[in-house]
């Protein structure tokens, strides 16, 4: 079995190396190779899931949980490649792009299947490198965001290494399955938060989230759909859940403060990121802040330490990867067709791109938690976990519930904004001819939108998988939801039938322009999808917050950079190039050393 696994992994790296040296002018060969490899990985993961209950050695941890994650890693890779065939047609760096994708796929699956912590850390580090390479592929304009990403994500790997060294020191073991530590000292707390730091940096949780909005504007949509939208969420929350569920034991008496901090981080991530998202006017940047906000629900759910919250957080991890990739693919369709993603310059394109509009609408309803789509059920379980915690009488649980509810409401509001501004409203003038994109760019959004619906009505199946794979079971029955789901389903069918009949039977009336008091209608009179949301920025408290955010005063990376540059500038002033000055410093240092030696 181990030889088969190593052979499959070797195939990914060798194929990526082969694609790297195929000239970009040779079409279809590297595309075919990358698609075939991703299909092999997908089939291999499905076969493991169906036939192998678990395979645990000192090197590999292949259980139902890791296999289920690998299935979706392979699926998202395949869908991204299918989408990229048209999006990156005639792309001069296509050989590099496909090789980096295959290396990312292989490293992700190995990291998920790793039981040995050293093996895990090596391929986790490789993922930071491939992330940097994929971000840099679009040109020099993305050089600074790519560097910032590498420093944040790669820098958090040093905390991962520190945590692993601490685990080995405490247990003398190198395997995840041999770790079950009860936190009882400062060293153990340091190890715990070092590992948590690596996981939330990868997932894009506050305060280590700023690399996601930074890369959003200049990075191509397929890369955004593949990395911060899907793979990084799966990998980051996978590690987060392994830390909380496998590596450390939970004791309500000893660990309540630690889990309180995690719930605080999750709640702040939900609230602050969605407040930043709602005022964005760039489609990709708006979606990137929602990619951050949704991580907060996952962290909050898992850190409730209740079965419903944990399973809900894991289910939301999967749901978010699905609908967030769908939304970025829809944005890519708009960007490819119109060469524009600024909301002020878009409008009325839904009638010309109906499939893109419909799939984007499903993704918007899913992320907003509207039933019967998948996002509703994972959020429902998270809320159940929060309500279970609130039964303890601790007032903080009420705050977490309020933050989650405000996040859901503002998420719906911001997607009403983006759907109206882009697909509805008044038709703007465009240089490009409006038409639907080709089938290769429509297939991935269609598949993902179907998953949003399927995992909505069939939510019990993934929930049972997460329950069986983690050994955590929700006691409450779901039977009370079936009447509601049936009513929703019947209502949707009846609504569609009534709408279809009205379209067929209604006679076409004459079309006249809007009456505006006899005045000639001008562009300023048109209702904009973004004007209402601008008033939020003018409120006193929010105005200060948004000004601070634009000045990056909440950005840890920028703050550390300012501090380092400040001290660096001070040190630079001491290097005057004048010999007597250096001699003075040497003499001063010798005197200090002499005093210290005399004292001790």
Coordinates of C-alpha atoms in Angstrom, one line a residue:
X1 CA 0.0 0.0 0.0
X2 CA 2.8 2.4 0.9
X3 CA 4.5 1.8 -2.4
X4 CA 1.3 2.6 -4.3
X5 CA 0.9 5.9 -2.3
X6 CA 4.5 6.9 -2.9
X7 CA 4.1 6.1 -6.7
X8 CA 1.0 8.3 -6.9
X9 CA 2.7 11.2 -5.2
X10 CA 5.8 10.8 -7.4
X11 CA 3.6 11.0 -10.4
X12 CA 2.4 14.5 -9.4
X13 CA 5.9 15.9 -8.9
X14 CA 7.3 14.3 -12.1
X15 CA 4.4 15.5 -14.2
X16 CA 4.7 19.0 -12.8
X17 CA 8.4 19.0 -13.7
X18 CA 7.6 17.8 -17.2
X19 CA 5.0 20.5 -17.7
X20 CA 7.6 23.1 -16.5
X21 CA 9.9 22.3 -19.4
X22 CA 7.3 22.0 -22.1
X23 CA 7.4 25.2 -24.1
X24 CA 4.4 27.5 -23.7
X25 CA 3.9 27.6 -27.5
X26 CA 3.1 23.8 -27.5
X27 CA -0.6 23.8 -26.8
X28 CA -2.8 21.2 -25.2
X29 CA 0.0 18.8 -24.0
X30 CA 0.6 20.3 -20.6
X31 CA -3.1 20.9 -20.2
X32 CA -3.8 17.2 -20.9
X33 CA -1.0 16.0 -18.6
X34 CA -2.2 18.2 -15.7
X35 CA -5.9 17.2 -16.2
X36 CA -5.0 13.5 -16.3
X37 CA -2.9 13.7 -13.1
X38 CA -5.7 15.5 -11.3
X39 CA -8.2 12.8 -12.4
X40 CA -5.8 10.1 -11.2
X41 CA -5.6 11.8 -7.8
X42 CA -9.4 12.1 -7.7
X43 CA -10.0 8.5 -8.6
X44 CA -7.3 7.3 -6.2
X45 CA -9.0 9.3 -3.3
X46 CA -12.4 8.0 -4.1
X47 CA -11.2 4.4 -4.2
X48 CA -9.5 4.9 -0.9
X49 CA -12.7 6.3 0.5
X50 CA -14.8 3.4 -0.7
X51 CA -12.4 0.5 0.0
X52 CA -10.1 1.5 2.8
X53 CA -11.5 2.2 6.2
X54 CA -8.1 3.5 7.5
X55 CA -4.4 3.1 6.8
X56 CA -2.2 4.4 9.6
X57 CA 1.6 4.0 9.7
X58 CA 4.5 6.1 11.1
X59 CA 4.5 8.0 7.9
X60 CA 0.8 8.2 6.7
X61 CA -2.5 8.9 8.4
X62 CA -5.1 7.9 5.9
X63 CA -8.5 7.9 7.6
X64 CA -12.0 8.9 6.5
X65 CA -11.4 12.5 7.4
X66 CA -8.1 13.0 5.5
X67 CA -9.4 11.0 2.5
X68 CA -12.6 13.1 2.3
X69 CA -10.5 16.3 2.3
X70 CA -8.2 14.8 -0.4
X71 CA -11.2 14.1 -2.6
X72 CA -12.2 17.7 -2.6
X73 CA -8.6 18.9 -3.0
X74 CA -8.4 16.8 -6.2
X75 CA -11.9 17.9 -7.4
X76 CA -11.1 21.7 -6.9
X77 CA -7.8 21.1 -8.8
X78 CA -9.6 19.5 -11.7
X79 CA -12.2 22.2 -11.9
X80 CA -9.6 24.9 -11.8
X81 CA -7.7 23.3 -14.6
X82 CA -10.8 22.9 -16.7
X83 CA -11.6 26.6 -16.1
X84 CA -8.0 27.6 -16.8
X85 CA -7.9 25.9 -20.3
X86 CA -9.9 28.8 -21.6
X87 CA -9.1 31.6 -19.1
X88 CA -5.3 31.2 -19.7
X89 CA -5.5 30.5 -23.4
X90 CA -2.4 31.8 -25.1
X91 CA -0.9 32.6 -21.6
X92 CA 2.9 33.0 -22.0
X93 CA 3.6 31.4 -18.6
X94 CA 1.2 28.5 -19.0
X95 CA 4.0 25.9 -18.6
X96 CA 4.9 27.4 -15.2
X97 CA 1.3 27.7 -14.2
X98 CA 0.4 24.0 -14.8
X99 CA 3.5 22.8 -13.1
X100 CA 2.9 24.9 -10.0
X101 CA -0.7 23.6 -9.9
X102 CA 0.4 20.0 -10.0
X103 CA 3.0 20.6 -7.3
X104 CA 0.4 22.3 -5.1
X105 CA -2.0 19.4 -5.6
X106 CA 0.6 16.8 -4.7
X107 CA 2.0 18.7 -1.7
X108 CA -1.6 19.3 -0.4
X109 CA -2.5 15.6 -0.5
X110 CA 0.7 14.5 1.1
X111 CA 0.3 17.1 3.9
X112 CA -3.3 15.9 4.5
X113 CA -2.1 12.2 4.5
X114 CA 0.9 12.8 6.7
X115 CA 1.1 11.2 10.1
X116 CA 4.8 12.1 10.6
X117 CA 5.1 15.7 11.7
X118 CA 8.5 16.2 9.9
X119 CA 6.9 15.0 6.6
X120 CA 3.9 17.2 7.2
X121 CA 6.1 20.3 7.9
X122 CA 8.2 19.8 4.8
X123 CA 5.2 19.7 2.4
X124 CA 3.4 22.4 4.4
X125 CA 6.5 24.6 3.7
X126 CA 6.4 23.6 0.0
X127 CA 2.8 24.8 -0.2
X128 CA 4.0 28.3 0.9
X129 CA 6.5 28.3 -1.9
X130 CA 4.0 27.2 -4.6
X131 CA 1.6 29.8 -3.3
X132 CA 4.3 32.5 -3.8
X133 CA 5.1 31.2 -7.3
X134 CA 1.5 31.1 -8.4
X135 CA 0.9 34.6 -7.1
X136 CA 4.0 35.9 -8.9
X137 CA 3.0 34.3 -12.2
X138 CA 0.8 37.2 -13.3
X139 CA 3.7 39.6 -13.5
X140 CA 5.6 42.3 -11.5
X141 CA 2.4 44.1 -10.5
X142 CA 1.8 41.2 -8.0
X143 CA 5.3 41.1 -6.7
X144 CA 4.7 43.0 -3.4
X145 CA 1.5 41.1 -2.5
X146 CA 3.3 37.8 -3.3
X147 CA 6.2 38.8 -1.1
X148 CA 3.8 39.9 1.7
X149 CA 2.0 36.5 1.4
X150 CA 5.2 34.6 1.6
X151 CA 6.3 36.5 4.7
X152 CA 3.0 36.0 6.5
X153 CA 2.3 32.4 5.5
X154 CA 6.0 31.3 5.3
X155 CA 6.7 33.1 8.5
X156 CA 3.9 31.3 10.3
X157 CA 5.7 28.1 9.3
X158 CA 8.4 28.9 11.8
X159 CA 5.8 28.8 14.5
X160 CA 4.7 25.4 13.1
X161 CA 8.3 24.1 13.4
X162 CA 8.6 25.5 17.0
X163 CA 5.3 23.7 17.9
X164 CA 6.5 20.5 16.3
X165 CA 9.8 20.7 18.2
X166 CA 7.8 21.2 21.4
X167 CA 5.5 18.3 20.7
X168 CA 8.5 16.0 20.1
X169 CA 10.2 17.3 23.3
X170 CA 7.1 16.6 25.4
X171 CA 6.2 13.2 24.0
X172 CA 9.3 11.9 22.3
X173 CA 7.0 11.0 19.3
X174 CA 6.9 12.2 15.8
X175 CA 3.4 11.0 14.8
X176 CA 0.1 12.9 15.0
X177 CA -1.7 9.8 16.2
X178 CA 0.6 9.5 19.3
X179 CA -0.2 13.1 20.4
X180 CA -2.8 13.6 23.1
X181 CA -1.6 16.4 25.3
X182 CA -3.4 18.0 28.3
X183 CA -2.4 21.6 28.4
X184 CA -1.2 22.3 32.0
X185 CA 1.9 24.6 31.7
X186 CA 3.2 27.7 29.8
X187 CA 5.2 25.6 27.5
X188 CA 2.2 23.6 26.4
X189 CA 0.2 26.8 25.9
X190 CA 3.1 28.2 23.7
X191 CA 3.1 25.0 21.6
X192 CA -0.7 25.1 21.2
X193 CA -0.8 28.7 20.0
X194 CA 2.3 28.2 17.7
X195 CA 0.4 25.4 15.9
X196 CA -2.8 27.5 15.9
X197 CA -0.9 30.4 14.4
X198 CA 0.3 28.3 11.4
X199 CA -3.3 27.0 10.8
X200 CA -5.1 30.4 10.9
X201 CA -2.4 32.0 8.8
X202 CA -3.0 29.4 6.1
X203 CA -6.8 29.7 6.4
X204 CA -6.7 33.5 6.3
X205 CA -8.1 34.2 9.8
X206 CA -7.6 37.5 11.6
X207 CA -5.1 38.9 12.5
X208 CA -3.0 37.0 9.9
X209 CA -5.5 37.5 7.1
X210 CA -4.2 40.6 5.3
X211 CA -2.4 38.7 2.5
X212 CA -5.8 37.6 1.0
X213 CA -7.2 41.1 0.3
X214 CA -3.7 42.2 -0.7
X215 CA -3.5 39.7 -3.5
X216 CA -7.1 39.9 -4.7
X217 CA -7.0 42.8 -7.2
X218 CA -4.1 41.7 -9.4
X219 CA -4.2 37.9 -9.1
X220 CA -6.1 36.0 -11.9
X221 CA -9.5 34.7 -10.8
X222 CA -8.7 31.0 -11.3
X223 CA -5.8 31.3 -8.8
X224 CA -8.0 33.1 -6.3
X225 CA -10.6 30.3 -6.7
X226 CA -8.0 27.6 -6.2
X227 CA -5.9 28.9 -3.3
X228 CA -7.5 31.4 -0.8
X229 CA -11.0 30.3 -1.7
X230 CA -10.7 26.5 -1.5
X231 CA -7.3 24.8 -0.9
X232 CA -6.0 27.1 1.8
X233 CA -9.3 26.9 3.7
X234 CA -9.4 23.1 3.5
X235 CA -5.7 22.8 4.6
X236 CA -5.8 25.5 7.3
X237 CA -9.0 24.3 9.0
X238 CA -7.8 20.7 8.5
X239 CA -4.7 21.5 10.6
X240 CA -6.8 23.5 13.1
X241 CA -9.2 20.6 13.6
X242 CA -6.4 18.1 14.0
X243 CA -4.8 20.3 16.7
X244 CA -8.0 20.7 18.7
X245 CA -9.4 17.2 18.2
X246 CA -6.3 14.9 17.9
X247 CA -3.2 16.6 19.3
X248 CA -4.6 18.1 22.5
X249 CA -7.2 17.0 25.0
X250 CA -9.9 19.3 26.0
X251 CA -10.8 19.9 29.7
X252 CA -13.5 22.5 30.4
X253 CA -11.8 23.3 33.7
X254 CA -8.3 23.9 32.4
X255 CA -8.9 25.0 28.8
X256 CA -11.9 27.3 28.9
X257 CA -9.8 30.4 28.6
X258 CA -7.9 29.1 25.6
X259 CA -11.1 28.1 23.8
X260 CA -12.5 31.5 24.8
X261 CA -9.6 33.2 22.9
X262 CA -10.3 31.1 19.9
X263 CA -14.0 32.0 19.9
X264 CA -13.0 35.6 20.3
X265 CA -10.7 35.4 17.2
X266 CA -13.5 33.7 15.2
X267 CA -16.1 36.3 16.2
X268 CA -13.9 39.2 15.4
X269 CA -12.9 37.7 12.1
X270 CA -16.6 37.3 11.1
X271 CA -17.6 40.8 12.1
X272 CA -14.6 42.9 11.0
X273 CA -14.1 41.2 7.7
X274 CA -17.7 41.4 6.7
X275 CA -17.7 45.1 7.6
X276 CA -14.7 45.6 5.3
X277 CA -16.4 43.6 2.6
X278 CA -19.6 45.5 2.5
X279 CA -17.9 48.8 1.4
X280 CA -15.7 47.3 -1.3
X281 CA -16.3 48.4 -4.9
X282 CA -14.0 45.8 -6.5
X283 CA -15.6 42.4 -7.0
X284 CA -12.5 40.4 -6.2
X285 CA -11.6 42.4 -3.2
X286 CA -15.2 42.1 -1.9
X287 CA -15.1 38.3 -2.3
X288 CA -11.6 38.2 -0.7
X289 CA -12.9 39.8 2.5
X290 CA -15.8 37.3 2.6
X291 CA -13.2 34.5 2.2
X292 CA -11.7 35.9 5.5
X293 CA -15.1 36.4 7.2
X294 CA -16.3 32.8 6.5
X295 CA -13.2 31.4 8.2
X296 CA -14.4 33.0 11.4
X297 CA -17.5 30.7 11.3
X298 CA -15.3 27.7 11.0
X299 CA -13.0 28.7 13.9
X300 CA -16.0 29.8 16.0
X301 CA -17.9 26.5 15.4
X302 CA -15.0 24.2 16.1
X303 CA -14.0 26.1 19.2
X304 CA -17.4 25.7 20.8
X305 CA -16.2 22.3 21.8
X306 CA -19.7 20.9 21.3
X307 CA -20.6 18.2 18.8
X308 CA -22.9 20.3 16.7
X309 CA -20.5 23.3 16.6
X310 CA -17.5 21.1 15.6
X311 CA -19.3 19.2 12.9
X312 CA -20.9 22.5 11.7
X313 CA -17.4 24.1 11.5
X314 CA -16.0 21.2 9.5
X315 CA -19.1 21.2 7.2
X316 CA -18.8 24.9 6.7
X317 CA -15.1 24.4 5.7
X318 CA -16.3 22.3 2.9
X319 CA -19.3 24.4 1.9
X320 CA -17.2 27.6 1.9
X321 CA -14.7 26.1 -0.4
X322 CA -17.5 25.1 -2.8
X323 CA -19.4 28.4 -3.0
X324 CA -16.4 30.6 -2.7
X325 CA -14.7 28.9 -5.7
X326 CA -18.0 29.3 -7.5
X327 CA -18.1 33.0 -6.8
X328 CA -14.6 33.6 -8.0
X329 CA -15.2 31.6 -11.2
X330 CA -18.3 33.8 -11.8
X331 CA -16.1 36.9 -11.2
X332 CA -13.6 35.5 -13.7
X333 CA -16.3 35.1 -16.3
X334 CA -17.2 38.7 -15.9
X335 CA -13.6 39.8 -16.0
X336 CA -12.8 37.7 -19.0
X337 CA -15.8 39.1 -21.0
X338 CA -15.8 42.7 -20.0
X339 CA -12.3 43.3 -18.7
X340 CA -13.7 45.0 -15.7
X341 CA -14.5 44.1 -12.0
X342 CA -15.3 47.6 -10.5
X343 CA -18.9 47.7 -9.5
X344 CA -19.4 51.3 -10.6
X345 CA -18.6 50.3 -14.1
X346 CA -20.8 47.2 -14.3
X347 CA -24.5 46.6 -14.5
X348 CA -27.3 44.9 -16.4
X349 CA -25.2 42.0 -17.8
X350 CA -27.4 39.2 -16.4
X351 CA -29.5 39.0 -19.5
X352 CA -26.4 38.5 -21.6
X353 CA -24.7 36.0 -19.3
X354 CA -27.6 34.1 -17.9
X355 CA -25.7 30.9 -16.8
X356 CA -23.0 32.9 -15.1
X357 CA -25.7 35.0 -13.4
X358 CA -27.7 32.0 -12.2
X359 CA -24.7 30.1 -10.8
X360 CA -23.4 33.3 -9.2
X361 CA -26.8 33.9 -7.6
X362 CA -26.8 30.3 -6.2
X363 CA -23.3 30.9 -4.7
X364 CA -24.5 34.2 -3.2
X365 CA -27.5 32.6 -1.6
X366 CA -25.3 29.8 -0.3
X367 CA -22.8 32.0 1.4
X368 CA -25.5 34.1 2.8
X369 CA -27.0 31.1 4.6
X370 CA -30.3 31.1 2.7
X371 CA -32.2 27.7 2.7
X372 CA -32.2 25.2 1.1
X373 CA -28.6 25.7 0.0
X374 CA -25.6 24.1 1.8
X375 CA -24.4 27.2 3.6
X376 CA -27.6 27.3 5.6
X377 CA -27.2 23.9 7.2
X378 CA -23.5 24.3 8.2
X379 CA -24.4 27.7 9.8
X380 CA -27.4 26.1 11.5
X381 CA -25.2 23.6 13.1
X382 CA -22.7 26.3 14.2
X383 CA -25.6 28.2 15.8
X384 CA -26.7 25.0 17.5
X385 CA -23.2 24.7 19.0
X386 CA -23.4 28.3 20.2
X387 CA -26.8 27.8 21.8
X388 CA -25.5 24.8 23.6
X389 CA -22.7 26.8 25.0
X390 CA -25.1 29.6 26.0
X391 CA -26.9 27.1 28.3
X392 CA -23.9 27.4 30.7
X393 CA -25.0 30.9 31.6
X394 CA -21.8 32.6 30.4
X395 CA -22.7 36.0 28.9
X396 CA -19.9 35.8 26.3
X397 CA -21.8 33.2 24.4
X398 CA -24.5 35.8 23.7
X399 CA -21.8 38.0 22.2
X400 CA -20.6 35.2 19.9
X401 CA -24.2 34.5 18.7
X402 CA -24.8 38.2 18.0
X403 CA -21.5 38.5 16.0
X404 CA -22.5 35.5 13.9
X405 CA -26.0 36.8 13.3
X406 CA -24.7 40.3 12.3
X407 CA -22.2 38.6 10.0
X408 CA -24.9 36.6 8.3
X409 CA -27.1 39.7 7.8
X410 CA -24.3 41.8 6.4
X411 CA -23.1 39.0 4.1
X412 CA -26.6 38.9 2.6
X413 CA -26.6 42.7 2.3
X414 CA -23.2 42.8 0.5
X415 CA -24.3 40.1 -2.0
X416 CA -27.5 41.9 -2.7
X417 CA -25.1 44.8 -3.6
X418 CA -22.9 42.8 -5.8
X419 CA -25.7 40.9 -7.6
X420 CA -27.6 44.1 -8.3
X421 CA -24.6 46.1 -9.3
X422 CA -23.2 43.5 -11.7
X423 CA -26.0 41.5 -13.1
X424 CA -29.1 43.7 -12.6
X425 CA -29.7 47.4 -12.7
X426 CA -29.2 49.6 -15.7
X427 CA -27.1 48.3 -18.6
X428 CA -23.9 50.2 -18.9
X429 CA -22.0 50.9 -22.1
X430 CA -19.2 48.4 -22.7
X431 CA -16.4 48.2 -25.3
X432 CA -16.7 44.5 -25.5
X433 CA -19.7 42.7 -27.0
X434 CA -21.7 41.1 -24.2
X435 CA -22.1 37.4 -24.5
X436 CA -21.8 34.2 -22.4
X437 CA -18.4 32.7 -21.9
X438 CA -17.5 29.4 -23.5
X439 CA -18.5 26.0 -22.1
X440 CA -15.1 25.3 -20.5
X441 CA -15.5 28.3 -18.3
X442 CA -19.2 27.5 -17.5
X443 CA -18.7 23.8 -16.5
X444 CA -16.9 24.4 -13.2
X445 CA -19.5 27.0 -11.9
X446 CA -22.3 24.7 -13.0
X447 CA -20.8 21.7 -11.1
X448 CA -20.2 23.8 -8.0
X449 CA -23.7 25.3 -8.1
X450 CA -25.2 21.8 -8.3
X451 CA -23.1 20.8 -5.3
X452 CA -24.5 23.8 -3.4
X453 CA -28.0 22.5 -4.0
X454 CA -27.1 18.8 -3.5
X455 CA -25.3 19.3 -0.2
X456 CA -28.2 21.5 0.9
X457 CA -31.0 18.9 0.4
X458 CA -28.6 16.1 1.2
X459 CA -26.8 17.7 4.1
X460 CA -27.1 14.6 6.2
X461 CA -24.6 12.7 4.1
X462 CA -21.5 15.0 4.6
X463 CA -22.5 15.5 8.2
X464 CA -22.5 11.7 8.8
X465 CA -19.1 11.5 7.1
X466 CA -17.7 14.1 9.4
X467 CA -19.3 12.4 12.4
X468 CA -17.9 9.0 11.6
X469 CA -14.4 10.3 10.7
X470 CA -14.0 12.4 13.9
X471 CA -15.9 10.1 16.2
X472 CA -18.0 13.1 17.3
X473 CA -21.8 12.6 17.0
X474 CA -24.6 15.0 17.2
X475 CA -27.3 13.7 19.5
X476 CA -30.2 15.7 18.1
X477 CA -32.3 14.3 15.3
X478 CA -32.7 16.2 12.0
X479 CA -36.2 14.9 11.3
X480 CA -37.8 18.2 12.3
X481 CA -36.1 19.8 9.3
X482 CA -37.7 17.6 6.7
X483 CA -41.2 19.3 6.7
X484 CA -39.5 22.7 6.3
X485 CA -37.3 21.4 3.5
X486 CA -40.3 19.9 1.7
X487 CA -42.2 23.1 2.0
X488 CA -39.3 25.1 0.5
X489 CA -38.8 22.6 -2.3
X490 CA -42.5 22.6 -3.2
X491 CA -42.6 26.4 -3.0
X492 CA -39.7 26.7 -5.4
X493 CA -41.3 24.4 -7.9
X494 CA -44.7 26.2 -7.7
X495 CA -42.9 29.6 -8.0
X496 CA -41.1 28.4 -11.1
X497 CA -44.3 27.1 -12.7
X498 CA -46.2 30.3 -12.0
X499 CA -43.3 32.4 -13.3
X500 CA -43.1 30.3 -16.5
X501 CA -46.9 30.5 -17.1
X502 CA -46.8 34.3 -16.6
X503 CA -44.0 34.7 -19.1
X504 CA -45.8 32.5 -21.7
X505 CA -49.3 34.0 -21.3
X506 CA -48.4 37.7 -20.7
X507 CA -48.6 39.9 -23.8
X508 CA -45.6 42.0 -24.6
X509 CA -46.4 45.6 -23.7
X510 CA -44.9 48.7 -25.0
X511 CA -41.6 49.8 -23.4
X512 CA -41.4 53.5 -22.3
X513 CA -38.7 55.3 -20.5
X514 CA -39.1 56.2 -16.8
X515 CA -41.0 59.5 -16.1
X516 CA -38.9 61.9 -14.0
X517 CA -41.1 64.9 -13.8
X518 CA -40.6 65.9 -17.4
X519 CA -36.9 66.2 -17.1
X520 CA -34.5 64.5 -19.5
X521 CA -33.2 61.4 -17.9
X522 CA -29.4 61.5 -17.3
X523 CA -27.0 59.0 -15.8
X524 CA -26.9 60.6 -12.4
X525 CA -30.6 59.8 -12.0
X526 CA -30.0 56.1 -12.2
X527 CA -30.2 54.1 -9.0
X528 CA -26.8 52.6 -8.2
X529 CA -26.2 49.3 -6.4
X530 CA -23.4 50.8 -4.3
X531 CA -24.6 54.3 -3.3
X532 CA -26.6 53.1 -0.3
X533 CA -23.6 51.3 1.1
X534 CA -21.4 54.4 0.9
X535 CA -23.4 56.0 3.8
X536 CA -22.0 53.4 6.1
X537 CA -18.5 54.8 5.6
X538 CA -19.7 58.3 6.6
X539 CA -20.8 57.2 10.1
X540 CA -18.5 58.6 12.8
X541 CA -17.3 55.3 14.3
X542 CA -17.1 53.4 11.0
X543 CA -15.5 56.4 9.2
X544 CA -12.5 56.2 11.7
X545 CA -12.4 52.4 11.4
X546 CA -12.3 52.4 7.6
X547 CA -9.8 55.2 7.5
X548 CA -7.5 53.2 9.8
X549 CA -8.0 50.1 7.7
X550 CA -7.1 51.9 4.5
X551 CA -4.0 53.2 6.3
X552 CA -3.3 49.6 7.3
X553 CA -3.0 50.4 11.1
X554 CA -4.7 47.0 11.8
X555 CA -2.3 45.1 9.6
X556 CA 0.2 43.2 11.7
X557 CA 2.6 42.9 8.7
X558 CA 2.6 46.6 8.0
X559 CA 3.0 47.5 11.7
X560 CA 6.0 45.1 12.2
X561 CA 7.5 46.6 9.0
X562 CA 7.1 50.1 10.3
X563 CA 8.8 49.1 13.6
X564 CA 11.7 47.4 11.9
X565 CA 12.2 50.3 9.5
X566 CA 12.1 52.7 12.3
X567 CA 14.8 51.0 14.3
X568 CA 16.7 50.3 11.0
X569 CA 16.7 54.0 10.2
X570 CA 18.0 54.8 13.7
X571 CA 20.8 52.3 13.3
X572 CA 21.6 53.6 9.8
X573 CA 22.1 57.2 11.3
X574 CA 24.9 55.8 13.5
X575 CA 26.8 54.6 10.5
X576 CA 28.3 57.9 9.4
X577 CA 31.4 56.6 7.8
X578 CA 33.5 58.8 10.1
X579 CA 36.3 56.8 11.8
X580 CA 36.3 58.8 15.2
X581 CA 32.6 58.1 15.6
X582 CA 33.3 54.3 15.2
X583 CA 36.2 54.5 17.7
X584 CA 33.9 56.3 20.1
X585 CA 31.3 53.5 19.9
X586 CA 34.1 50.9 20.3
X587 CA 35.4 52.6 23.4
X588 CA 31.9 53.0 24.9
X589 CA 31.3 49.2 24.3
X590 CA 34.5 48.3 26.0
X591 CA 33.7 50.4 29.0
X592 CA 30.2 48.7 29.3
X593 CA 31.8 45.2 29.0
X594 CA 34.4 46.1 31.6
X595 CA 31.7 47.2 34.1
X596 CA 29.7 44.0 33.5
X597 CA 32.8 41.8 34.0
X598 CA 33.7 43.7 37.2
X599 CA 30.2 43.3 38.5
X600 CA 29.8 39.6 37.9

